[in-house]
Amino acid sequence: MAHIPQIRIPATYMRGGTSKGVFFTLTDLPEAAQVPGKARDRLLMRVIGSPDPYQKQIDGMGGATSSTSKTVILSKSEQPDHDVDYLFGQVSIDKAFVDWSGNCGNLSAAVGPFAITSGLVDPTRIPENGVVDVWIWQANIQKTIICQVPITDGMVQETGDFELDGVTFPAAEVPVAFKDPADGEGAIFPTGNLVDDLEVPTDVVAGGTIKATMINAGIPTIFVNAADLGYTGTELQEAINGDPLALARFETLRAHGALKMGLIQSLEEAASRQHTPKVAFVAPPSGYSASSGKEVKAKDIDLLVRALSMGKLHHAMMGTAAVAIASAASIEGTVVNLAAGGGKRNAVTFGHPSGSLRVGAEASLVEGRWVIDQAVMSRSARVLMEGFVRIPGDTL
């Protein structure tokens, strides 16, 4: 067999919130991968180590979870008043595809710092000390994100004392604002209802219907009550991920919800759209021990939320799903709002498997349609490694 040398590509491995991924600038990619298509997808899959039937991604940069099988491509923005265009690719672990249908809210916190250090933000906008607002155009969902990046001595500040449940070590706080996070032209509720009776097979829930709030904000998400599925809302990963029947039930529920939301035209299409929609279950506040052993007290949270990503229960909470939670909680009568006690709210603190998170959103009713002006949460980010990734030369 002929020897084919590897090619190397400038890349940065970053953590953003409770996720991490491989970041590229568009112009550093091989020419064939600078445009959407099979060459780009093959490159990103090979970098991450997919598809891997062993589901370990040993031969790549991925960490064999949905939170660590992520890629980001950045370029100078083509949008007015924006600094950078941000394209997110969720790489499947065991299948040969990259899902471009949504955003990663956690990695959004790393986009601002990466854009600054990569020279994609006008250097005249960077203070010697202070905070710079990086205006990000999220190309997957065509939305604006504002990342507030702390600057110390003219450089991005990465260290600090901000603690984020799901991340072991403290770092600098990076507030992230998602402007008008509804998917589409204000279509927050694609069915037109705050709560639907979603029809599902009887092996998902007895009776074949379940109350669901289906919302397009941050990322398309299907919210149901934990009790309707026989759960308490305090479950940790193993309780769900170690139960193949439970995972199959959630995937069936997700597929039926996606069809009802108009995201797919047939149930079979759900298999090739793993990243969206998300499915989450909620419950009123209750105390529990987080995965780290930390005690989460009922009095310190407004509700419980558990969410699945790429077919598995997430170890903490996806950033985009946190936006969906904040948005749904701010609108009276949704499944999420009712789990939090009902009433008008502009912020909630929810318990997730790794601890708790506070998120905020402002909702208003405009000409009979709900509008979310923005949703805000704080994350942190830092560079883990920078240099080059290498892939076999015949990948493209």
Short mmCIF file of C-alpha atoms in Angstrom, two decimals:
data_model
loop_
_atom_site.label_atom_id
_atom_site.label_comp_id
_atom_site.label_asym_id
_atom_site.label_seq_id
_atom_site.Cartn_x
_atom_site.Cartn_y
_atom_site.Cartn_z
CA MET A 1 0.00 0.00 0.00
CA ALA A 2 1.38 3.42 -0.94
CA HIS A 3 2.33 5.73 1.88
CA ILE A 4 0.16 8.85 1.99
CA PRO A 5 1.50 11.51 4.35
CA GLN A 6 -0.77 13.35 6.72
CA ILE A 7 -1.73 16.97 6.22
CA ARG A 8 -1.76 19.42 9.08
CA ILE A 9 -4.29 22.15 9.66
CA PRO A 10 -4.06 25.05 12.14
CA ALA A 11 -6.60 24.46 14.90
CA THR A 12 -7.40 25.33 18.51
CA TYR A 13 -8.99 22.98 21.03
CA MET A 14 -11.26 25.00 23.32
CA ARG A 15 -13.69 24.54 26.15
CA GLY A 16 -16.79 26.69 26.09
CA GLY A 17 -19.24 26.26 28.96
CA THR A 18 -19.75 22.54 29.54
CA SER A 19 -18.65 21.56 26.01
CA LYS A 20 -15.40 21.48 24.11
CA GLY A 21 -14.55 21.35 20.44
CA VAL A 22 -12.03 21.94 17.70
CA PHE A 23 -12.00 25.52 16.33
CA PHE A 24 -10.83 26.54 12.87
CA THR A 25 -10.65 29.76 10.93
CA LEU A 26 -12.22 29.27 7.52
CA THR A 27 -9.15 30.37 5.55
CA ASP A 28 -6.93 27.83 7.36
CA LEU A 29 -8.94 24.89 6.01
CA PRO A 30 -7.87 23.11 2.82
CA GLU A 31 -9.49 24.79 -0.18
CA ALA A 32 -11.93 21.93 -0.80
CA ALA A 33 -13.23 22.26 2.78
CA GLN A 34 -13.69 26.03 2.69
CA VAL A 35 -17.12 25.52 1.16
CA PRO A 36 -20.00 23.37 2.47
CA GLY A 37 -20.08 19.83 1.18
CA LYS A 38 -18.73 16.31 1.46
CA ALA A 39 -15.07 17.35 1.63
CA ARG A 40 -15.70 19.59 4.64
CA ASP A 41 -17.78 16.92 6.39
CA ARG A 42 -15.15 14.24 5.77
CA LEU A 43 -12.43 16.50 7.17
CA LEU A 44 -14.34 17.32 10.35
CA MET A 45 -15.34 13.71 10.93
CA ARG A 46 -11.72 12.57 10.55
CA VAL A 47 -10.50 15.27 12.92
CA ILE A 48 -12.98 14.21 15.58
CA GLY A 49 -12.51 10.46 14.93
CA SER A 50 -15.86 9.53 13.41
CA PRO A 51 -17.62 7.41 12.41
CA ASP A 52 -16.45 5.05 15.14
CA PRO A 53 -18.38 1.77 15.63
CA TYR A 54 -16.61 1.43 18.98
CA GLN A 55 -18.07 4.82 20.00
CA LYS A 56 -14.81 5.93 21.65
CA GLN A 57 -13.29 8.27 19.02
CA ILE A 58 -9.84 7.01 19.99
CA ASP A 59 -8.39 8.01 16.59
CA GLY A 60 -9.48 11.63 16.81
CA MET A 61 -10.02 14.67 18.99
CA GLY A 62 -13.56 13.76 20.07
CA GLY A 63 -14.40 12.64 23.58
CA ALA A 64 -17.13 10.14 22.67
CA THR A 65 -19.99 12.30 24.00
CA SER A 66 -22.24 14.82 22.31
CA SER A 67 -20.57 17.55 24.42
CA THR A 68 -17.13 16.73 23.07
CA SER A 69 -17.85 15.79 19.44
CA LYS A 70 -18.07 19.34 18.17
CA THR A 71 -16.42 21.55 15.56
CA VAL A 72 -16.48 25.30 14.87
CA ILE A 73 -15.52 27.28 11.78
CA LEU A 74 -15.10 31.06 12.09
CA SER A 75 -14.55 33.80 9.53
CA LYS A 76 -14.77 37.56 9.36
CA SER A 77 -18.43 38.43 9.27
CA GLU A 78 -20.23 39.26 6.05
CA GLN A 79 -23.10 40.72 8.09
CA PRO A 80 -23.30 44.45 8.89
CA ASP A 81 -22.28 45.39 12.45
CA HIS A 82 -21.00 41.89 13.25
CA ASP A 83 -17.44 40.83 13.93
CA VAL A 84 -17.44 37.15 13.08
CA ASP A 85 -19.52 34.47 11.35
CA TYR A 86 -19.83 31.32 13.47
CA LEU A 87 -20.63 27.95 11.90
CA PHE A 88 -21.16 24.95 14.17
CA GLY A 89 -20.93 21.29 13.17
CA GLN A 90 -22.14 18.55 15.53
CA VAL A 91 -20.26 15.40 14.54
CA SER A 92 -22.04 12.08 15.02
CA ILE A 93 -20.00 9.59 17.02
CA ASP A 94 -20.88 6.31 15.31
CA LYS A 95 -22.47 7.49 12.06
CA ALA A 96 -20.95 9.20 9.04
CA PHE A 97 -22.55 12.61 9.16
CA VAL A 98 -22.18 16.13 10.51
CA ASP A 99 -25.37 17.84 11.68
CA TRP A 100 -25.50 21.53 10.70
CA SER A 101 -29.11 22.11 11.82
CA GLY A 102 -28.47 24.02 15.03
CA ASN A 103 -26.14 25.99 17.27
CA CYS A 104 -24.04 25.09 20.30
CA GLY A 105 -24.80 27.61 23.04
CA ASN A 106 -21.95 26.46 25.27
CA LEU A 107 -19.30 26.89 22.59
CA SER A 108 -20.77 30.30 21.79
CA ALA A 109 -18.91 31.51 24.88
CA ALA A 110 -15.61 30.43 23.31
CA VAL A 111 -16.33 32.04 19.94
CA GLY A 112 -15.71 35.56 21.26
CA PRO A 113 -12.31 34.79 22.84
CA PHE A 114 -11.21 32.76 19.80
CA ALA A 115 -12.28 35.53 17.42
CA ILE A 116 -10.21 38.06 19.34
CA THR A 117 -7.05 35.96 19.61
CA SER A 118 -7.33 34.95 15.94
CA GLY A 119 -7.42 38.56 14.74
CA LEU A 120 -11.02 38.38 13.52
CA VAL A 121 -12.06 41.35 15.69
CA ASP A 122 -10.87 44.87 14.85
CA PRO A 123 -7.93 45.44 17.24
CA THR A 124 -8.98 49.07 17.75
CA ARG A 125 -12.05 47.74 19.58
CA ILE A 126 -9.99 45.83 22.13
CA PRO A 127 -9.38 47.83 25.34
CA GLU A 128 -6.22 47.49 27.40
CA ASN A 129 -8.42 46.51 30.33
CA GLY A 130 -12.16 46.04 30.37
CA VAL A 131 -14.77 44.13 28.40
CA VAL A 132 -15.33 43.92 24.64
CA ASP A 133 -18.67 42.97 23.12
CA VAL A 134 -18.01 40.55 20.27
CA TRP A 135 -20.94 40.54 17.84
CA ILE A 136 -21.37 37.06 16.42
CA TRP A 137 -23.51 35.98 13.48
CA GLN A 138 -24.60 32.41 14.13
CA ALA A 139 -24.69 31.11 10.56
CA ASN A 140 -26.55 27.85 11.29
CA ILE A 141 -29.64 29.58 12.66
CA GLN A 142 -29.13 33.10 11.23
CA LYS A 143 -29.15 34.82 14.63
CA THR A 144 -27.06 37.33 16.57
CA ILE A 145 -25.10 36.44 19.72
CA ILE A 146 -23.20 38.97 21.82
CA CYS A 147 -20.28 37.59 23.79
CA GLN A 148 -18.85 39.84 26.52
CA VAL A 149 -15.16 38.97 26.71
CA PRO A 150 -13.02 40.24 29.61
CA ILE A 151 -9.68 41.79 28.62
CA THR A 152 -6.65 42.18 30.90
CA ASP A 153 -3.44 43.84 29.72
CA GLY A 154 -4.73 43.81 26.16
CA MET A 155 -5.31 40.05 26.09
CA VAL A 156 -8.31 37.79 26.60
CA GLN A 157 -8.65 36.94 30.27
CA GLU A 158 -9.30 33.22 30.68
CA THR A 159 -8.65 32.63 34.38
CA GLY A 160 -10.89 33.83 37.17
CA ASP A 161 -13.12 32.75 40.03
CA PHE A 162 -16.40 32.17 38.16
CA GLU A 163 -17.68 28.66 38.90
CA LEU A 164 -19.94 26.78 36.50
CA ASP A 165 -21.58 23.52 37.54
CA GLY A 166 -20.42 20.81 35.17
CA VAL A 167 -16.93 22.34 34.86
CA THR A 168 -14.35 21.30 37.47
CA PHE A 169 -12.20 24.43 37.64
CA PRO A 170 -13.14 28.13 37.92
CA ALA A 171 -12.39 30.57 35.09
CA ALA A 172 -13.28 34.05 33.88
CA GLU A 173 -16.99 34.78 33.50
CA VAL A 174 -18.23 35.32 29.93
CA PRO A 175 -21.84 36.58 29.73
CA VAL A 176 -23.57 35.53 26.50
CA ALA A 177 -26.71 37.18 25.10
CA PHE A 178 -28.79 35.44 22.44
CA LYS A 179 -30.72 38.11 20.53
CA ASP A 180 -34.21 37.20 19.28
CA PRO A 181 -33.45 33.50 19.77
CA ALA A 182 -36.64 32.20 18.15
CA ASP A 183 -35.99 29.90 15.21
CA GLY A 184 -37.42 31.54 12.10
CA GLU A 185 -39.37 34.77 11.95
CA GLY A 186 -40.60 34.87 15.53
CA ALA A 187 -42.15 31.40 15.30
CA ILE A 188 -41.52 30.51 18.92
CA PHE A 189 -44.37 27.99 19.03
CA PRO A 190 -44.52 26.22 15.66
CA THR A 191 -47.84 24.57 16.45
CA GLY A 192 -49.35 27.84 17.66
CA ASN A 193 -49.95 26.36 21.12
CA LEU A 194 -48.20 26.82 24.45
CA VAL A 195 -49.01 23.20 25.28
CA ASP A 196 -49.98 20.40 22.89
CA ASP A 197 -51.36 16.93 23.38
CA LEU A 198 -48.59 15.19 21.48
CA GLU A 199 -49.61 11.84 20.08
CA VAL A 200 -47.00 9.12 20.57
CA PRO A 201 -47.01 5.30 20.55
CA THR A 202 -48.43 3.70 23.68
CA ASP A 203 -45.05 2.16 24.51
CA VAL A 204 -43.78 5.72 25.09
CA VAL A 205 -46.59 6.73 27.42
CA ALA A 206 -49.81 5.00 28.42
CA GLY A 207 -52.78 6.35 26.51
CA GLY A 208 -50.69 7.52 23.58
CA THR A 209 -50.73 11.27 24.34
CA ILE A 210 -48.45 13.46 26.45
CA LYS A 211 -48.56 17.14 27.34
CA ALA A 212 -45.70 18.92 25.56
CA THR A 213 -44.43 22.44 25.03
CA MET A 214 -42.62 22.58 21.68
CA ILE A 215 -40.59 25.73 21.32
CA ASN A 216 -38.12 27.19 18.83
CA ALA A 217 -35.88 29.40 20.95
CA GLY A 218 -32.15 28.85 21.18
CA ILE A 219 -32.73 25.45 19.66
CA PRO A 220 -35.94 23.57 18.83
CA THR A 221 -36.87 21.76 22.04
CA ILE A 222 -39.68 19.47 23.20
CA PHE A 223 -40.51 19.82 26.91
CA VAL A 224 -42.59 17.23 28.76
CA ASN A 225 -43.35 16.56 32.41
CA ALA A 226 -41.05 14.05 34.09
CA ALA A 227 -43.96 12.47 35.98
CA ASP A 228 -45.75 11.66 32.72
CA LEU A 229 -42.82 9.41 31.82
CA GLY A 230 -42.45 7.91 35.28
CA TYR A 231 -39.47 10.04 36.30
CA THR A 232 -38.85 12.49 39.16
CA GLY A 233 -36.60 14.95 37.35
CA THR A 234 -33.69 14.20 39.72
CA GLU A 235 -32.24 11.44 37.50
CA LEU A 236 -28.53 11.40 36.69
CA GLN A 237 -26.99 10.13 33.47
CA GLU A 238 -26.75 6.44 34.26
CA ALA A 239 -30.44 6.18 35.14
CA ILE A 240 -31.30 7.06 31.55
CA ASN A 241 -28.22 6.22 29.49
CA GLY A 242 -27.94 2.79 31.06
CA ASP A 243 -31.50 1.95 30.03
CA PRO A 244 -31.76 1.13 26.29
CA LEU A 245 -35.56 1.00 26.46
CA ALA A 246 -35.68 4.49 27.98
CA LEU A 247 -33.41 5.87 25.26
CA ALA A 248 -35.60 4.28 22.60
CA ARG A 249 -38.70 5.84 24.17
CA PHE A 250 -37.10 9.29 24.18
CA GLU A 251 -35.99 8.95 20.56
CA THR A 252 -39.50 7.94 19.52
CA LEU A 253 -40.90 10.91 21.44
CA ARG A 254 -38.34 13.20 19.80
CA ALA A 255 -39.21 11.97 16.32
CA HIS A 256 -42.95 12.51 16.83
CA GLY A 257 -42.30 15.95 18.26
CA ALA A 258 -40.05 16.87 15.33
CA LEU A 259 -42.79 15.86 12.93
CA LYS A 260 -45.38 17.91 14.83
CA MET A 261 -43.03 20.93 14.81
CA GLY A 262 -42.61 20.66 11.04
CA LEU A 263 -38.87 20.02 11.28
CA ILE A 264 -39.15 16.76 9.36
CA GLN A 265 -41.65 15.42 6.84
CA SER A 266 -41.56 11.79 7.97
CA LEU A 267 -40.55 9.97 11.14
CA GLU A 268 -37.69 8.27 9.31
CA GLU A 269 -35.98 11.63 8.76
CA ALA A 270 -35.35 12.02 12.50
CA ALA A 271 -32.43 9.57 12.29
CA SER A 272 -30.50 11.98 10.06
CA ARG A 273 -31.35 15.00 12.21
CA GLN A 274 -29.93 13.97 15.58
CA HIS A 275 -28.86 17.41 16.81
CA THR A 276 -32.35 18.93 16.68
CA PRO A 277 -34.85 19.01 18.18
CA LYS A 278 -33.81 18.37 21.75
CA VAL A 279 -36.12 16.62 24.17
CA ALA A 280 -36.22 17.52 27.88
CA PHE A 281 -38.29 16.60 30.90
CA VAL A 282 -39.12 18.95 33.76
CA ALA A 283 -40.40 18.75 37.33
CA PRO A 284 -41.02 21.05 40.31
CA PRO A 285 -37.99 21.70 42.55
CA SER A 286 -36.69 18.86 44.69
CA GLY A 287 -33.38 18.25 46.43
CA TYR A 288 -30.86 15.78 45.04
CA SER A 289 -27.18 14.91 44.86
CA ALA A 290 -25.52 16.08 41.63
CA SER A 291 -23.09 13.86 39.74
CA SER A 292 -20.17 15.50 41.57
CA GLY A 293 -21.74 14.72 44.95
CA LYS A 294 -22.75 18.35 45.46
CA GLU A 295 -26.10 18.72 47.20
CA VAL A 296 -28.64 20.75 45.26
CA LYS A 297 -31.33 22.05 47.61
CA ALA A 298 -34.94 22.50 46.53
CA LYS A 299 -35.04 26.01 48.00
CA ASP A 300 -32.19 27.11 45.73
CA ILE A 301 -33.84 26.21 42.42
CA ASP A 302 -37.11 26.97 40.64
CA LEU A 303 -37.45 23.68 38.78
CA LEU A 304 -35.66 20.54 37.62
CA VAL A 305 -34.70 19.94 33.99
CA ARG A 306 -33.05 16.96 32.32
CA ALA A 307 -32.27 17.10 28.59
CA LEU A 308 -31.07 14.63 25.99
CA SER A 309 -28.56 15.43 23.28
CA MET A 310 -27.64 13.16 20.38
CA GLY A 311 -29.61 10.33 21.96
CA LYS A 312 -28.12 10.47 25.48
CA LEU A 313 -28.94 12.32 28.69
CA HIS A 314 -26.63 15.35 28.86
CA HIS A 315 -24.20 15.53 31.77
CA ALA A 316 -25.21 19.13 32.52
CA MET A 317 -27.24 21.34 30.15
CA MET A 318 -26.73 22.38 26.56
CA GLY A 319 -26.42 26.17 26.29
CA THR A 320 -29.02 26.40 23.55
CA ALA A 321 -31.42 24.27 25.59
CA ALA A 322 -30.83 26.64 28.51
CA VAL A 323 -32.02 29.44 26.22
CA ALA A 324 -35.11 27.37 25.42
CA ILE A 325 -35.70 26.80 29.14
CA ALA A 326 -35.40 30.51 29.93
CA SER A 327 -37.70 31.41 27.04
CA ALA A 328 -40.38 28.85 27.92
CA ALA A 329 -40.22 29.74 31.62
CA SER A 330 -40.86 33.40 30.82
CA ILE A 331 -44.19 32.62 29.12
CA GLU A 332 -47.07 31.81 31.45
CA GLY A 333 -48.74 28.47 30.88
CA THR A 334 -45.97 26.45 29.25
CA VAL A 335 -44.93 23.10 30.70
CA VAL A 336 -41.68 24.72 31.87
CA ASN A 337 -43.37 27.76 33.39
CA LEU A 338 -45.86 25.61 35.30
CA ALA A 339 -43.10 23.34 36.65
CA ALA A 340 -41.42 26.48 37.99
CA GLY A 341 -44.60 27.48 39.80
CA GLY A 342 -46.29 29.54 37.10
CA GLY A 343 -46.65 33.31 36.91
CA LYS A 344 -44.59 35.89 35.07
CA ARG A 345 -40.84 35.33 35.24
CA ASN A 346 -37.78 36.90 33.63
CA ALA A 347 -35.28 34.44 35.10
CA VAL A 348 -35.15 30.94 36.56
CA THR A 349 -32.58 28.77 38.28
CA PHE A 350 -32.92 25.14 37.28
CA GLY A 351 -31.32 21.98 38.57
CA HIS A 352 -29.51 19.71 36.08
CA PRO A 353 -27.41 16.56 36.55
CA SER A 354 -24.22 18.51 37.39
CA GLY A 355 -25.77 21.20 39.58
CA SER A 356 -27.74 24.34 38.81
CA LEU A 357 -27.79 27.23 36.36
CA ARG A 358 -29.51 30.61 36.32
CA VAL A 359 -30.79 31.89 32.98
CA GLY A 360 -32.90 34.89 32.01
CA ALA A 361 -35.21 35.87 29.17
CA GLU A 362 -37.66 38.66 28.44
CA ALA A 363 -40.87 37.69 26.64
CA SER A 364 -43.55 39.96 25.18
CA LEU A 365 -46.75 39.40 23.23
CA VAL A 366 -46.66 41.32 19.95
CA GLU A 367 -49.69 41.25 17.68
CA GLY A 368 -50.77 37.94 19.13
CA ARG A 369 -47.36 36.27 18.85
CA TRP A 370 -44.81 35.68 21.57
CA VAL A 371 -41.41 37.31 21.05
CA ILE A 372 -38.21 36.79 23.05
CA ASP A 373 -36.07 39.93 22.92
CA GLN A 374 -33.01 38.15 24.24
CA ALA A 375 -31.92 35.37 26.56
CA VAL A 376 -28.85 35.73 28.76
CA MET A 377 -26.62 33.35 30.67
CA SER A 378 -23.05 33.30 31.95
CA ARG A 379 -20.50 30.72 30.86
CA SER A 380 -16.71 30.53 30.79
CA ALA A 381 -14.18 29.50 28.17
CA ARG A 382 -10.51 28.83 27.71
CA VAL A 383 -7.98 27.47 25.26
CA LEU A 384 -6.96 23.88 26.03
CA MET A 385 -4.47 23.40 23.20
CA GLU A 386 -3.45 25.22 20.05
CA GLY A 387 -1.34 24.32 17.06
CA PHE A 388 -2.22 21.84 14.32
CA VAL A 389 -4.46 18.83 13.88
CA ARG A 390 -3.37 16.15 11.44
CA ILE A 391 -5.47 13.95 9.19
CA PRO A 392 -4.49 11.40 6.53
CA GLY A 393 -3.88 13.06 3.19
CA ASP A 394 -6.49 10.98 1.40
CA THR A 395 -9.33 12.16 3.68
CA LEU A 396 -10.55 14.75 1.21
#
